[in-house]
Coordinates of C-alpha atoms in Angstrom, one line a residue:
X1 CA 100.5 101.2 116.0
X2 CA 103.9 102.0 117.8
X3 CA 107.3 101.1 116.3
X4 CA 110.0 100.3 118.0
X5 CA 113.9 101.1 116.8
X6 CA 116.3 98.0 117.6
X7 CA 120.3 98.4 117.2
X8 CA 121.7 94.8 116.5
X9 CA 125.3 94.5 118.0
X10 CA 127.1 94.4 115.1
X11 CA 126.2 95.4 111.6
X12 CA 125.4 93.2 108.9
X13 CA 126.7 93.4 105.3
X14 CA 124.5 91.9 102.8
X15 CA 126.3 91.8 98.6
X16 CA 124.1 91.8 95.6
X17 CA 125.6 91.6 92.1
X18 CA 123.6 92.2 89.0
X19 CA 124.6 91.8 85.4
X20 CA 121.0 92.1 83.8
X21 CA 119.2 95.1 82.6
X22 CA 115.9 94.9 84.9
X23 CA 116.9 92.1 87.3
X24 CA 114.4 90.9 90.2
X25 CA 115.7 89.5 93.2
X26 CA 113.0 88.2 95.3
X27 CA 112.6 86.9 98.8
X28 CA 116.0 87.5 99.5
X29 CA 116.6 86.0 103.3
X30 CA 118.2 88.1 105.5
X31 CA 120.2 86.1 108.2
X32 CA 120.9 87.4 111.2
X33 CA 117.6 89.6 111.3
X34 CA 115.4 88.8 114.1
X35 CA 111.8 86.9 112.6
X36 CA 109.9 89.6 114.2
X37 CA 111.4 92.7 112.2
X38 CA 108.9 94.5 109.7
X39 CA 111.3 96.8 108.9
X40 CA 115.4 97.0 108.5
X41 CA 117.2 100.1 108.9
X42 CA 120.1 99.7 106.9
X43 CA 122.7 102.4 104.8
X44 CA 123.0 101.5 100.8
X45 CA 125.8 101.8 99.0
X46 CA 125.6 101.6 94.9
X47 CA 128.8 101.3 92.4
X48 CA 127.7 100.9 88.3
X49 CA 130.5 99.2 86.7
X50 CA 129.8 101.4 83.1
X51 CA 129.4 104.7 85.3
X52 CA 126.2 104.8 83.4
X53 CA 124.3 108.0 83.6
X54 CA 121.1 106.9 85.4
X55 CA 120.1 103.4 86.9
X56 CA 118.0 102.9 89.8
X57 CA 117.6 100.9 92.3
X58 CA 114.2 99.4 94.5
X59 CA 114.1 97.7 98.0
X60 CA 111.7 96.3 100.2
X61 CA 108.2 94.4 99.2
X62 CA 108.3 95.0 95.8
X63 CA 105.1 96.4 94.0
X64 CA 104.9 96.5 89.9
X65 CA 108.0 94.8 87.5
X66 CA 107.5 97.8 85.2
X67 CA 111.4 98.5 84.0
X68 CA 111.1 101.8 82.8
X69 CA 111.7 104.6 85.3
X70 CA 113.3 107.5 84.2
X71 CA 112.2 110.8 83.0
X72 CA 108.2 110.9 84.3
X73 CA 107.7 107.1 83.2
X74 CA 107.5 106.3 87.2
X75 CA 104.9 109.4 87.3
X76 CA 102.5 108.2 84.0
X77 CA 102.6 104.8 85.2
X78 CA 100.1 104.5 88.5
X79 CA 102.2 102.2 89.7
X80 CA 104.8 101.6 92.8
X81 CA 108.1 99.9 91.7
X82 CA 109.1 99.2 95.9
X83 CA 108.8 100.6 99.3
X84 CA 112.2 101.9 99.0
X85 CA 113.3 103.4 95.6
X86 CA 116.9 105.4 94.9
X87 CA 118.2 106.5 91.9
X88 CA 122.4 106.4 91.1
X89 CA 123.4 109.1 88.2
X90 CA 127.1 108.3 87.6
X91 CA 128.2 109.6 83.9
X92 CA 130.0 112.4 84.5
X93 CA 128.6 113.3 87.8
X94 CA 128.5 112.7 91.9
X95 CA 128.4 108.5 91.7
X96 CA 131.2 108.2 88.9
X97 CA 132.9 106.1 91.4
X98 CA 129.4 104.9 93.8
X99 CA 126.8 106.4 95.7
X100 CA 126.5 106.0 99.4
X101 CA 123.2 106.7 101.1
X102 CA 122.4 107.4 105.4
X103 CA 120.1 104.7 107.0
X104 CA 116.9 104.1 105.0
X105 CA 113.7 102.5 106.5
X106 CA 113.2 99.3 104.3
X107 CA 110.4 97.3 105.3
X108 CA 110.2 93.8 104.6
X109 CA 108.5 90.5 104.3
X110 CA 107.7 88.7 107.7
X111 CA 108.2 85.0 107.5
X112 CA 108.4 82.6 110.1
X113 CA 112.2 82.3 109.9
X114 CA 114.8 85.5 108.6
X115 CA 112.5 88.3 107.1
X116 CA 113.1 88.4 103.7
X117 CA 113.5 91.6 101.1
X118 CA 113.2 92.0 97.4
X119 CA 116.0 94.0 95.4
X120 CA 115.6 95.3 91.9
X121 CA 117.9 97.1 89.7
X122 CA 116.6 99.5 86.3
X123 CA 117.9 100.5 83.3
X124 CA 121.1 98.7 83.9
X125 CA 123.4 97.8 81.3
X126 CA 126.4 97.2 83.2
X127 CA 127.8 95.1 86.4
X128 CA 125.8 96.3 89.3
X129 CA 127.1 96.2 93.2
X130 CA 125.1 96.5 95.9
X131 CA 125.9 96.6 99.1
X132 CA 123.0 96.5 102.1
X133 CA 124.7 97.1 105.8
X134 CA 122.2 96.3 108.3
X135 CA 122.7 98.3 111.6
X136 CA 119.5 98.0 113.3
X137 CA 115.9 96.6 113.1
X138 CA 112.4 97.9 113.4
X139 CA 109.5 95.8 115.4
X140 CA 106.0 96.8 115.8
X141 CA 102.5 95.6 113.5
X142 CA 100.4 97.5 111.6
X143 CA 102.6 100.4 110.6
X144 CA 103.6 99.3 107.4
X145 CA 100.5 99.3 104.7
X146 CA 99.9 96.3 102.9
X147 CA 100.0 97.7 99.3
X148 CA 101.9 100.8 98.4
X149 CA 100.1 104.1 97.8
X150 CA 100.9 107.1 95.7
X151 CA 101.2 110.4 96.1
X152 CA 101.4 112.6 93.0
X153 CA 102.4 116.4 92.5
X154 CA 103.2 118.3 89.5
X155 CA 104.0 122.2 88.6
X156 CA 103.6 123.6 85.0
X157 CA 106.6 124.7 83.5
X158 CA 105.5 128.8 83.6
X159 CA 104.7 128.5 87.0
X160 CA 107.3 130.1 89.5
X161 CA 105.9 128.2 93.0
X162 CA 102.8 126.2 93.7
X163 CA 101.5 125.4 96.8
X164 CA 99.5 121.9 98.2
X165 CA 97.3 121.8 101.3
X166 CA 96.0 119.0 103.5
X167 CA 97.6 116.1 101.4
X168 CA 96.4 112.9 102.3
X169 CA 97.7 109.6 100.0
X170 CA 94.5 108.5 98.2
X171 CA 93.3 105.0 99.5
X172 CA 94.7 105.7 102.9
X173 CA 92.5 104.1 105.4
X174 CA 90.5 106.9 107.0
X175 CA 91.0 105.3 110.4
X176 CA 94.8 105.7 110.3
X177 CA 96.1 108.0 113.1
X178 CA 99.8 109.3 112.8
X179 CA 102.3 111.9 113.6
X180 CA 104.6 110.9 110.2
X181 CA 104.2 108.8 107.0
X182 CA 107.0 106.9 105.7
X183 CA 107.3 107.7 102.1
X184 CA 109.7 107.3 99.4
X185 CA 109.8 110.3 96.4
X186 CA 111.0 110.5 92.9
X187 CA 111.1 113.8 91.2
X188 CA 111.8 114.5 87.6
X189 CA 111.8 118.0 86.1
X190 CA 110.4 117.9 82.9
X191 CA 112.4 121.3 81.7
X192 CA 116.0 120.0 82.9
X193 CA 116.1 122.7 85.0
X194 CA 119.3 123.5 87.4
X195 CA 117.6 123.5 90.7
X196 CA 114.4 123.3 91.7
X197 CA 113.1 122.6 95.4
X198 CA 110.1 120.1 97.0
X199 CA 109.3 121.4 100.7
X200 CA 106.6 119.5 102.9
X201 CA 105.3 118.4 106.2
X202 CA 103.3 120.6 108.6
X203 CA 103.7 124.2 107.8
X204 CA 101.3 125.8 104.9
X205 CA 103.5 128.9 103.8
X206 CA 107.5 127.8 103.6
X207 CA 109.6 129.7 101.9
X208 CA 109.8 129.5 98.5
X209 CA 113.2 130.7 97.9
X210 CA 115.7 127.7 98.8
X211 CA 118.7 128.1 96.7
X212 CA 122.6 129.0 97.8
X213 CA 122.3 130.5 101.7
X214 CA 118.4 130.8 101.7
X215 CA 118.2 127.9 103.9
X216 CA 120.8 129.1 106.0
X217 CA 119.7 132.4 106.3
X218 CA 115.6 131.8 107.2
X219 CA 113.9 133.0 109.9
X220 CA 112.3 131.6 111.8
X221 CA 113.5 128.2 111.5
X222 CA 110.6 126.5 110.6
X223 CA 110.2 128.4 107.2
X224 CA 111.5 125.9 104.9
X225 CA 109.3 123.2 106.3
X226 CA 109.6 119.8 107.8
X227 CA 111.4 117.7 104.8
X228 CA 113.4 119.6 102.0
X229 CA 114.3 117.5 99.0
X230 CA 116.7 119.3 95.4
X231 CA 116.5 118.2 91.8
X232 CA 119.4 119.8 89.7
X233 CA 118.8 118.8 86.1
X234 CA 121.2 120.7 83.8
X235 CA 124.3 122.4 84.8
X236 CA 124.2 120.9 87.8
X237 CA 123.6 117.4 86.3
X238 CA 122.9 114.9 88.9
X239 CA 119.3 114.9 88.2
X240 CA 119.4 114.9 84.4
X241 CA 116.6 111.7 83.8
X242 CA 115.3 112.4 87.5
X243 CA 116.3 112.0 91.1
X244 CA 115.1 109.2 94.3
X245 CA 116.6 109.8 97.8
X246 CA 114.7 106.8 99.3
X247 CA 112.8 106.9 102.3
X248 CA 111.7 110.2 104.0
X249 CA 109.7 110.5 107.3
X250 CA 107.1 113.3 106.4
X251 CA 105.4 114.6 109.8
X252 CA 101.8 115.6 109.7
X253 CA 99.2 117.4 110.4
X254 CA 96.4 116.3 113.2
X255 CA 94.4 113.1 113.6
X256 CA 93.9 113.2 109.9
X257 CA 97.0 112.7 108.5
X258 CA 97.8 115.4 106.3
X259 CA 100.4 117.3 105.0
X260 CA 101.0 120.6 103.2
X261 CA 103.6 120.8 100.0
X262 CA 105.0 123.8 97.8
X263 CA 107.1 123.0 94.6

């Protein structure tokens, strides 16, 4: 399957409000979007009226109503809340006054009319705003699985580094070809701890040490790997209950799919 990126001329702004704890929004139209998107590419933008210190956020074809996702609830449960899944941590911390996020890739339901989305909020106690601004569209079939898979990784707390090889989602059709998988992450550090690092995509020995100029300072280039994601938990304190970035474009390995990881 090929997808193809389309820019719409002038964005669209889409406004959800929520004042419930665990609120479903489903089948939300969205006007203006041609009928033969699978996917929007749209910027989110977050504000929690209580500046409460971890809600969450879900986007996309929506998978289980489970409401509990903090700490490693999301991880126990062997379940996937969304396509797209964010996190806002606002109490005394970086969204005390919102949380803006780049372009996500939020697939959605084809219908013969607008495509439609479905938008849920979690552990919300508080007015909720959401903002969606559409900039662009994404056509093509068959890119976008029918149910969500998952991909789970875990460290024990007295290991230093630990390193995955040829990752492949289980239940992913063995005749899928691709260069990248679309995949949305949630990380929680069990520990609290201050900064810890997730590196993945193609190469199978990063660098382990990515903390103040490491990054900077690598060479060659490609030691860190294709997709770096952080989780400060304690002193840092964004991360406290856990941390969700939304969607992430993993490149892979060969004509199986597969892609190495090191925690």
């Amino acid at each position: 399957a090929e997808l193809y990126l389309r820019m719409l001329p002038t964005p669209l702004k889409f406004k959800f409000h929520f004042t419930e704890d665990c609120e479903h929004l489903d089948h939300v139209p969205l006007d203006g979007v041609p009928s033969s998107a699978t996917a929007i590419l749209a910027s989110i933008y977050t504000y929690n009226a209580g500046r409460s210190e971890y809600v969450a956020f879900s986007f996309g074809r929506r998978g289980s109503r489970q409401c509990l996702v903090w700490d490693d609830y999301l991880f126990n449960s062997g379940q996937a809340v969304s396509d797209v899944f964010v996190t806002h941590n606002g109490d005394s911390r970086r969204s005390w006054y919102g949380h803006a996020r780049p372009t996500q890739i939020i697939p959605v339901h084809t219908t013969s009319g607008a495509p439609t989305i479905d938008i849920a909020t979690y552990d919300a106690n508080y007015d909720q705003y959401v903002t969606l601004t559409v900039v662009g569209y994404v056509q093509g079939q068959g890119a976008f699985l029918p149910t969500h898979l998952r991909q789970t990784l875990s460290i024990e707390e007295t290991d230093i580094d630990k390193q995955y090889y040829g990752l492949r989602p289980p239940g992913l059709p063995e005749q899928v070809r691709a260069s990248a998988l679309l995949m949305s992450w949630s990380l929680f550090d069990r520990a609290r701890n201050d900064h810890w690092v997730i590196a993945f995509g193609r190469q199978r020995d990063n660098n382990a040490s990515l903390f103040d100029t490491a990054v900077f300072d690598a060479s060659p280039p490609e030691s860190h790997n294709d997709v770096t994601l952080t989780n400060s938990g304690d002193q840092a304190g964004d991360d406290y209950y856990g941390v969700a970035t939304g969607m992430t474009v993993v490149p892979v390995t060969g004509d199986n799919a597969t892609f190495n990881a090191r925690i």
